[in-house]
Each structure stands twice: as structure tokens, then as C-alpha cells.
XYZ file of C-alpha atoms in Angstrom:
510
model
C 9.506 18.254 -1.338
C 8.137 16.906 1.931
C 10.610 13.994 1.761
C 13.758 15.914 0.744
C 15.381 15.337 4.146
C 15.177 11.567 3.656
C 16.965 11.801 0.280
C 19.595 14.126 1.770
C 20.112 11.736 4.681
C 20.855 8.865 2.270
C 23.479 11.008 0.521
C 25.016 12.117 3.847
C 25.288 8.483 4.923
C 27.096 7.558 1.706
C 29.455 10.533 2.118
C 30.178 9.767 5.783
C 31.018 6.157 4.914
C 33.523 7.374 2.303
C 35.029 9.936 4.715
C 35.541 7.229 7.359
C 37.213 5.063 4.728
C 39.443 7.992 3.714
C 40.544 8.567 7.320
C 41.701 4.953 7.647
C 43.818 5.024 4.484
C 47.522 5.988 4.437
C 48.021 5.312 0.716
C 47.968 8.504 -1.372
C 46.685 6.761 -4.497
C 43.795 5.210 -2.537
C 43.086 8.577 -0.855
C 42.952 10.165 -4.321
C 40.428 7.572 -5.488
C 38.255 7.968 -2.346
C 38.436 11.772 -2.596
C 37.203 11.481 -6.188
C 34.200 9.465 -4.959
C 33.488 12.043 -2.223
C 33.829 14.858 -4.801
C 31.277 13.106 -7.081
C 28.800 12.979 -4.168
C 29.401 16.656 -3.237
C 29.674 18.018 -6.814
C 26.042 19.129 -7.087
C 25.259 18.931 -3.359
C 27.747 21.303 -1.681
C 30.164 23.506 -3.638
C 32.429 24.278 -0.662
C 32.834 20.612 0.275
C 33.312 19.540 -3.341
C 35.998 22.217 -3.819
C 37.726 21.142 -0.607
C 38.082 17.508 -1.714
C 39.129 18.280 -5.295
C 41.786 20.662 -3.934
C 43.009 17.774 -1.774
C 43.407 15.721 -4.942
C 45.314 18.570 -6.634
C 47.653 18.495 -3.647
C 47.966 14.678 -3.760
C 48.702 14.784 -7.509
C 51.516 17.248 -6.812
C 52.937 15.128 -3.982
C 52.930 12.033 -6.200
C 54.493 14.033 -9.077
C 51.792 12.387 -11.212
C 50.795 14.857 -13.940
C 47.862 12.697 -15.073
C 46.260 12.710 -11.609
C 47.094 16.406 -11.181
C 45.552 17.407 -14.553
C 42.474 15.235 -13.897
C 41.891 16.997 -10.556
C 42.398 20.475 -12.120
C 39.924 19.613 -14.911
C 37.307 18.580 -12.347
C 37.949 21.765 -10.398
C 37.512 23.800 -13.590
C 34.196 22.115 -14.381
C 33.039 22.650 -10.779
C 33.883 26.363 -10.966
C 32.243 26.882 -14.360
C 29.054 25.050 -13.280
C 28.677 27.494 -10.374
C 29.181 30.634 -12.464
C 32.855 31.183 -11.524
C 33.934 31.356 -15.173
C 37.112 33.449 -14.821
C 38.369 31.326 -11.919
C 37.690 28.219 -13.993
C 39.714 29.479 -16.988
C 42.547 30.533 -14.663
C 42.649 27.043 -13.105
C 42.548 25.338 -16.526
C 45.461 27.488 -17.790
C 47.764 25.482 -15.506
C 47.240 22.370 -17.669
C 49.695 21.601 -20.486
C 47.449 20.507 -23.359
C 50.229 18.555 -25.075
C 50.926 16.389 -22.023
C 47.289 15.363 -21.465
C 46.436 11.680 -21.930
C 43.777 10.794 -24.496
C 41.218 9.970 -21.751
C 41.236 13.592 -20.445
C 41.206 15.576 -23.700
C 37.412 15.556 -24.061
C 37.011 16.875 -20.498
C 39.638 19.539 -21.295
C 37.622 20.780 -24.292
C 34.306 20.579 -22.373
C 35.679 22.637 -19.460
C 37.063 25.349 -21.783
C 33.925 25.356 -23.944
C 31.641 25.867 -20.919
C 33.984 28.432 -19.364
C 34.208 30.640 -22.449
C 30.458 30.187 -23.081
C 29.763 31.611 -19.612
C 32.239 34.486 -20.079
C 30.750 35.377 -23.479
C 27.223 35.396 -22.046
C 28.022 37.438 -18.922
C 30.567 40.018 -20.132
C 29.350 43.537 -20.911
C 32.353 44.449 -23.120
C 31.590 43.684 -26.771
C 35.225 43.157 -27.764
C 35.678 40.629 -24.986
C 32.354 38.955 -25.887
C 33.644 38.459 -29.449
C 36.932 36.945 -28.244
C 35.193 34.622 -25.797
C 32.618 33.553 -28.409
C 35.368 32.682 -30.886
C 37.216 30.647 -28.263
C 33.949 28.932 -27.286
C 33.291 27.986 -30.930
C 36.859 26.755 -31.393
C 36.746 24.481 -28.332
C 33.239 23.252 -29.242
C 34.366 22.344 -32.783
C 37.453 20.584 -31.439
C 35.299 18.659 -28.980
C 32.628 17.805 -31.539
C 35.141 16.276 -33.941
C 36.320 13.885 -31.196
C 32.973 12.733 -29.834
C 31.231 9.500 -30.758
C 28.065 10.353 -32.735
C 25.607 8.868 -30.201
C 27.416 9.837 -27.006
C 25.548 11.984 -24.488
C 27.806 15.007 -24.999
C 27.524 14.756 -28.828
C 23.730 14.498 -28.662
C 23.600 17.422 -26.238
C 25.649 19.605 -28.618
C 23.473 18.594 -31.576
C 20.311 19.402 -29.615
C 21.713 22.829 -28.644
C 22.583 23.580 -32.299
C 19.056 22.686 -33.430
C 17.559 24.643 -30.501
C 19.634 27.732 -31.325
C 18.647 27.482 -35.007
C 14.992 26.922 -33.923
C 14.766 23.518 -35.635
C 12.602 22.308 -32.753
C 11.430 19.041 -34.363
C 14.999 17.747 -34.610
C 15.800 19.108 -31.146
C 12.823 17.231 -29.670
C 13.878 14.051 -31.480
C 17.427 14.153 -30.094
C 16.163 15.075 -26.611
C 13.874 12.037 -26.747
C 16.851 9.795 -27.598
C 18.748 11.172 -24.601
C 15.762 10.839 -22.281
C 15.320 7.130 -23.105
C 18.764 6.366 -21.653
C 18.226 7.881 -18.183
C 15.938 7.386 -15.216
C 14.324 9.848 -12.830
C 16.357 10.450 -9.688
C 19.628 11.218 -11.516
C 21.144 14.606 -12.318
C 21.331 13.708 -16.019
C 17.559 13.087 -16.065
C 17.060 16.485 -14.385
C 19.291 18.179 -16.995
C 17.632 16.527 -20.027
C 14.073 17.232 -18.813
C 15.108 20.839 -18.052
C 16.438 21.240 -21.609
C 13.196 19.682 -22.907
C 11.234 22.343 -20.997
C 13.264 24.984 -22.880
C 12.102 23.453 -26.168
C 8.469 23.578 -25.039
C 8.983 27.202 -23.970
C 10.223 28.052 -27.492
C 7.240 26.122 -28.892
C 4.801 28.118 -26.676
C 3.524 24.967 -24.914
C 3.292 26.242 -21.342
C 1.578 23.141 -19.890
C 4.282 20.848 -21.277
C 6.976 23.246 -20.134
C 5.641 23.099 -16.566
C 5.334 19.307 -16.756
C 9.014 18.818 -17.610
C 10.178 21.478 -15.173
C 8.248 19.567 -12.507
C 9.865 16.251 -13.526
C 13.276 17.924 -13.480
C 12.632 19.402 -10.004
C 11.427 16.026 -8.655
C 14.536 14.318 -10.016
C 16.772 17.020 -8.472
C 15.184 16.475 -5.050
C 15.455 12.672 -5.293
C 19.122 12.960 -6.353
C 19.826 15.628 -3.661
C 20.960 18.080 -6.357
C 21.128 21.475 -4.651
C 22.578 23.224 -7.723
C 19.288 23.286 -9.646
C 17.353 25.701 -11.832
C 13.991 24.032 -12.511
C 12.313 24.933 -9.214
C 13.096 28.662 -9.546
C 11.755 28.849 -13.126
C 8.649 26.920 -12.115
C 8.091 29.425 -9.282
C 8.335 32.293 -11.770
C 5.729 30.695 -14.084
C 3.328 30.034 -11.194
C 3.756 33.647 -10.088
C 2.743 34.915 -13.545
C -0.291 32.604 -13.390
C -1.350 34.077 -10.045
C -0.576 30.995 -7.926
C 1.219 33.111 -5.312
C 1.290 30.558 -2.480
C 2.982 27.814 -4.483
C 5.297 30.290 -6.207
C 6.427 31.600 -2.800
C 6.882 28.071 -1.476
C 8.931 27.004 -4.529
C 11.154 30.113 -4.651
C 11.990 29.739 -0.956
C 12.784 26.062 -1.474
C 15.032 26.995 -4.419
C 16.695 29.768 -2.405
C 17.456 27.384 0.474
C 19.049 24.932 -1.987
C 21.171 27.698 -3.556
C 22.244 28.904 -0.119
C 23.108 25.366 0.972
C 25.122 24.776 -2.214
C 26.704 28.282 -2.320
C 25.921 28.832 -5.987
C 26.510 32.389 -7.276
C 24.725 31.599 -10.528
C 21.545 30.437 -8.773
C 21.595 33.372 -6.354
C 21.580 35.772 -9.299
C 18.649 33.949 -10.970
C 16.661 33.821 -7.721
C 17.453 37.457 -6.876
C 15.669 38.553 -10.066
C 12.412 36.820 -9.101
C 12.318 36.412 -5.334
C 11.571 40.055 -4.349
C 8.534 40.226 -6.667
C 7.155 36.903 -5.475
C 7.864 37.690 -1.809
C 6.242 41.130 -2.112
C 3.135 39.659 -3.792
C 2.954 36.959 -1.114
C 3.256 39.551 1.686
C 0.540 41.690 0.063
C -1.725 38.686 -0.199
C -0.983 37.760 3.417
C -1.682 41.333 4.559
C -4.973 41.356 2.657
C -5.958 38.065 4.267
C -4.932 39.475 7.646
C -7.222 42.500 7.168
C -10.079 40.212 6.199
C -9.380 38.170 9.297
C -9.441 41.293 11.490
C -12.801 42.369 10.014
C -14.120 38.872 10.491
C -12.881 38.833 14.077
C -14.615 42.137 14.825
C -17.847 40.883 13.298
C -17.563 37.642 15.245
C -16.978 39.595 18.469
C -20.226 41.570 17.964
C -22.059 38.357 17.221
C -20.502 36.814 20.333
C -22.003 39.578 22.528
C -25.475 38.949 21.097
C -24.905 35.265 21.458
C -23.997 35.616 25.142
C -27.201 37.566 25.753
C -29.179 34.915 23.909
C -27.423 32.138 25.839
C -28.276 33.804 29.161
C -31.945 34.106 28.157
C -32.070 30.523 26.944
C -30.280 29.355 30.075
C -33.014 30.772 32.284
C -35.668 29.044 30.194
C -33.712 25.792 30.111
C -33.382 25.833 33.868
C -37.167 25.991 34.190
C -37.663 23.249 31.659
C -34.924 21.125 33.251
C -37.010 20.306 36.370
C -39.986 19.232 34.280
C -37.665 17.303 31.975
C -36.145 15.393 34.916
C -39.583 14.348 36.114
C -40.600 13.360 32.609
C -37.379 11.388 32.249
C -38.084 9.433 35.433
C -41.570 8.612 34.143
C -40.182 7.659 30.732
C -37.533 5.433 32.327
C -40.182 3.625 34.328
C -42.344 3.258 31.230
C -39.406 1.974 29.187
C -38.535 -0.503 31.918
C -42.128 -1.704 32.020
C -42.215 -2.002 28.200
C -38.954 -3.923 28.258
C -40.274 -6.358 30.831
C -43.527 -6.712 28.878
C -41.625 -7.376 25.631
C -39.437 -9.911 27.412
C -42.516 -11.679 28.786
C -44.144 -11.684 25.347
C -41.030 -13.163 23.763
C -40.812 -15.829 26.453
C -44.495 -16.691 26.017
C -44.091 -16.826 22.234
C -41.031 -19.076 22.540
C -42.820 -21.311 25.052
C -45.857 -21.526 22.778
C -43.690 -22.544 19.805
C -41.900 -25.154 21.899
C -45.208 -26.581 23.189
C -46.615 -26.657 19.668
C -43.539 -28.478 18.431
C -43.672 -30.915 21.335
C -47.379 -31.588 20.652
C -46.623 -32.326 16.990
C -43.792 -34.676 17.947
C -45.999 -36.423 20.512
C -48.850 -36.816 18.006
C -46.516 -38.223 15.379
C -44.768 -40.618 17.767
C -48.023 -41.830 19.398
C -49.579 -42.422 15.972
C -46.547 -44.365 14.735
C -46.284 -46.298 18.002
C -49.950 -47.345 17.964
C -49.791 -48.307 14.306
C -46.585 -50.343 14.800
C -47.905 -51.978 17.990
C -51.134 -52.976 16.206
C -49.156 -54.497 13.344
C -47.008 -56.504 15.769
C -50.152 -57.873 17.515
C -51.549 -58.887 14.116
C -48.255 -60.528 13.081
C -48.005 -62.294 16.469
C -51.501 -63.689 15.998
C -50.636 -64.925 12.503
C -47.468 -66.530 13.899
C -49.544 -68.167 16.709
C -52.018 -69.637 14.204
C -49.164 -70.951 12.064
C -47.536 -72.691 15.064
C -50.907 -74.127 16.086
C -51.443 -75.427 12.549
C -48.043 -77.158 12.499
C -48.695 -78.730 15.956
C -52.165 -80.000 15.053
C -50.808 -81.435 11.807
C -47.936 -82.998 13.713
C -45.485 -81.220 11.371
C -42.685 -80.937 13.925
C -39.929 -80.640 11.358
C -41.636 -77.699 9.686
C -42.214 -76.104 13.104
C -38.551 -76.603 14.034
C -37.444 -75.089 10.711
C -39.725 -72.103 11.304
C -38.328 -71.526 14.789
C -34.725 -71.642 13.530
C -35.287 -69.222 10.594
C -34.075 -65.572 11.054
C -36.013 -64.366 8.046
C -38.918 -63.126 10.142
C -36.565 -61.275 12.498
C -34.650 -59.687 9.598
C -37.855 -58.605 7.905
C -39.190 -57.100 11.140
C -35.863 -55.343 11.801
C -35.976 -53.886 8.291
C -39.526 -52.664 8.874
C -38.494 -51.240 12.263
C -35.599 -49.333 10.707
C -37.833 -48.068 7.901
C -40.406 -46.764 10.397
C -37.701 -45.264 12.622
C -36.023 -43.480 9.695
C -39.308 -42.151 8.353
C -40.501 -40.907 11.753
C -37.191 -39.309 12.701
C -36.698 -37.527 9.365
C -40.276 -36.301 9.498
C -39.513 -34.563 12.813
C -35.951 -33.508 11.888
C -35.915 -33.133 8.083
C -32.543 -31.309 8.060
C -30.795 -33.768 10.364
C -28.388 -35.190 7.731
C -27.364 -31.705 6.485
C -26.866 -30.499 10.089
C -24.697 -33.537 10.887
C -22.536 -32.904 7.781
C -21.865 -29.355 9.020
C -20.159 -30.915 12.044
C -17.998 -33.269 9.920
C -14.803 -32.648 7.970
C -15.289 -31.960 4.232
C -13.673 -35.253 3.201
C -15.902 -37.276 5.597
C -19.322 -35.947 4.560
C -22.181 -38.527 4.634
C -24.068 -39.031 1.364
C -27.176 -41.255 1.276
C -28.281 -43.124 -1.836
C -31.878 -42.977 -0.657
C -32.574 -39.702 1.149
C -35.508 -41.325 3.022
C -33.320 -43.994 4.704
C -30.631 -43.480 7.351
C -27.449 -45.533 7.508
C -26.221 -47.169 10.719
C -24.022 -44.199 11.737
C -26.912 -41.764 11.336
C -29.307 -44.073 13.305
C -26.797 -44.099 16.186
C -26.561 -40.278 16.031
C -30.380 -40.058 15.829
C -30.725 -42.096 19.035
C -28.113 -39.841 20.714
C -30.181 -36.838 19.567
C -33.255 -38.443 21.213
C -31.328 -38.748 24.499
C -30.282 -42.426 24.266
C -26.517 -42.184 24.791
C -25.781 -45.517 26.474
C -24.084 -47.887 23.995
C -25.785 -50.968 25.514
C -29.252 -49.476 25.000
C -28.375 -48.393 21.445
C -27.052 -51.935 20.730
C -30.333 -53.517 21.938
C -32.493 -51.128 19.872
C -30.487 -51.573 16.660
C -29.709 -55.244 17.386
C -25.929 -54.913 17.194
C -23.247 -55.981 19.656
C -21.988 -53.361 22.123
C -18.495 -53.496 20.556
C -19.925 -52.766 17.118
C -21.711 -49.696 18.493
C -18.479 -48.563 20.171
C -16.602 -48.915 16.867
C -19.253 -46.948 14.949
C -19.191 -44.132 17.526
C -15.384 -43.977 17.513
C -15.294 -43.855 13.700
C -17.852 -41.053 13.400
C -16.063 -39.083 16.181
C -12.810 -39.199 14.190
C -14.609 -37.535 11.270
C -15.884 -34.681 13.440
C -14.402 -31.175 13.265
C -14.740 -30.751 17.040
C -14.248 -34.276 18.445
C -14.626 -33.336 22.135
C -18.022 -31.628 21.790
C -19.378 -33.589 18.805
C -22.088 -35.567 20.597
C -23.144 -32.506 22.636
C -23.575 -30.607 19.391
C -25.622 -33.538 17.942
C -28.047 -33.236 20.882
C -28.469 -29.506 20.198
C -29.461 -29.954 16.533
């Protein structure tokens, strides 16, 4: 209901597009076809507009001297009139049609229009003799129509359902209604009509909840299809009124009334006129009762407001006295908070400094211990090497001495020991170094070590950078590589970094 204007706007846009197309056409046959399309849009949206365009087609049919087009337009006018409760006008219009000259395609519509017209006259007339005549004519046209319809057509199924409903064979009526409902979708007038007729079955079966459910579905479909000639909303309002839901009943009956007024439907006005005064009166009584309650509440609140003002004045005087003391206390509290903040900041700084000093002391102790141990080992190895050289000289074993001096085995062994000591010492101080480095590298370039206690060449270079040795020449001397090799290693590891520009800065901050 909140969105009905959006649905109506879509329909208006479709209609306006057709009207513009109609204005541009000079061909009577094309105008007839466009007017038919406009009539279909207006048929259940605006009676006056629908009548206007179907009358145009009656006129066009006459101008073209085309009896088929003329009879088709009169049939549509008759159905429009009968659907809005103008039964006598409908029969009068249909009497202009020569039954014998109708093409096969229009005969069913001819019988439907007469059947509905005489059904409405029989239901609404107060004269019994006329009611009998109209009922007989209704039955005759219905039988004629029924014999022509395909068994599973919508009109045939609708007639069957009505017969079963009138004879109170509700199981069969529900079954046929279900078959009809499977063929349609919500948002069409046919869905609204079938769900409305299903609500009638539930009413006869005394299932009020189900009746309301299908009336609601029918009303929703009417709104989505912009069907202003509807009945579901008004009946739903009546049920809600009997249940005591006055607000919704009033809202629904007004919505239904506005639709009927917009469409100009006599039939709907009569239905609404029977229910609207009762609902409106009940709503006004409820509103008046609520208004009286509101007036009593307002009076009570006014008395309370007077006492409250007195209380506020008394409290204000006390607050004013307390305010001075509170300001002084606030100043003292602010000073105390500032002092506490400074004290906390100093404590945190001292704690951080203590942790840093402790860490530095541990690093120093570890490095000094390793350095002394390594230096002592080198002195011992140098002494052994000196004794060996002295032995070869004294024994005049120059060839053996020359071979010893040319061999790189000793250097390689010492370099291996150096690397082992470096790796062990560094990982002892920075145990998470490898994991932290991998966080700075792309997923596909992560470094995995076979032995988690040994670093590879790339990691040793990064370890030296972490220790503050960033010059490639110094790194080359320590690791005993050429400067170019160190450059190549650094370039390769930089390519693997997520942030290449700040990679080495981030290594130093690990």
C-alpha cells in the first residue's frame, strides 16, 4: 500500500507512451489497434478513460464500415459496463450486435457479456417476474457458452468452480481453483480474481484465517497490477472491523474508497457505502476516546509540571551552592589527574628503559662470551699452526710446508665454524628472525631452512643489516664473498619483498 504510487506511475508511463503513439498515427486501423491497447490498460484502472477509448473504437469501426471491428468494440464496451455494475446499459449496448453476423472468434465474448449482464440484472432487480426472466436468460447464455468452451480453458474452469461453489461441493471447487491458480502469477488481475474466489470458498468453509490470507493476496495483486476496480480490500476491512482492529479497518476502507472513486465504479461505491459509515463511526469514537485520555493526561502532566518547576527552583538554589565547591574540587582533581598522568608516563618510560637495558645487557653478555671463546680458540689454532710450520722447517720438509700454505681447507673449515657460531649467536638473540623476515616477503618467495639452526647466505646478509652493517664491502669481507656477489644477493632478496623501497629499513626494526 505504501508503494501503490510507484505501480500506478509505471502504468501511467505505459499509457502515455501509447497515447503519444496514437497521436502520431493517421491510419484508422492502426489507431483502432492502439486504442485497444490503451483500453486494456485503462479497463480496470479508470472507467471513464476506458469508456472514452472504446467509444473511439466504436466510431472507427463505423467509419471503416467494418462490422467485425465494430462488434468487437461494442462487446468490450458491454463487458466494461457490466463489470462496473451498469447492467442495463450493457444489455442495451449489446442489443446493437447482430448475433448471426458475428465471426467465430467473438461468439464466446458475446455469450460471456450477456451471461454477466443478465446475472447482474437478476441479482439486483427487486421485481420477482423480472428476476425470473433474467435468470432464465442468464442460464441460457451460460449453457450456450459452456458448450463452446474448451474443457481446461480459464472461463470453463471458472464456470465449473462456480457450479460446485453454488452446490456447496467445496472439495471440487477448491480443486478447480487450485488448477486455475497454478497458471497465474501475483501482480495480475486474473491472480487477484482467482484468489478472491478462493477466499469465498474459505468463507463458506468457515476458515476465517485462510479467507483473510487469500483476500490479502488478492489485494496485494490488485495494488501491484494497479487494479482500481477491486473488492478484496473492502471485504478485508469489514472482517478486521468485526475483529476489533479498527485502525487497520479504517485505513483499508479509505484506501478502497479512494480506488473506487478514482475508477468511478458504482458497484464498489455501493459495497463500500454499506460498511464505511460503521467503520468510520467506530474509528471516530475510538479517536475521541483517545483524545479524552490525552486531555486527562495533559491536565495531570500540567499539575506535575507545576510541582516539578517548584522542585527545580529548589534544586537550582542548592546546585548553585554546590557548583562553587564543585569547581574548586574539579580544579584540584584536574591537577591530580595531570600529576597521575605524568607519573604513569614516567613509570612507563622507566619500565621500557629498564627492559631495554636488560635486553642490551643480555646481548652484551652473550656476544662477549662468544667473542672470548672464539678468540681463545683462534689463539689455540694459531699456536698449533705455528708448531706445525716449525716442525716442517726443522725437518726441512719444504714441499709439505708449501702444500700446507697453498691448501684452503683450513680457511674453509674456519669459515664454516665462523658461520656456525654467527648463526647460533644471532638466532639466540633473535629467535623469530626468520619468521619476521618471511612476513616481509611475498608468499611465493618465502624462505624455508632445512636446518632451523643454520642461516643461509641471504639471511646472513639480512642479519648483518639488522646489526647495523649495511655497507656491501664490509658485508663481503665478513662473509668472504666478492662485493658483486653481495650486491646480487641484496638485489634478489629485495625483488622478493612486499615493500621493496622500505625493506631494509623494516629489517633493521625487527
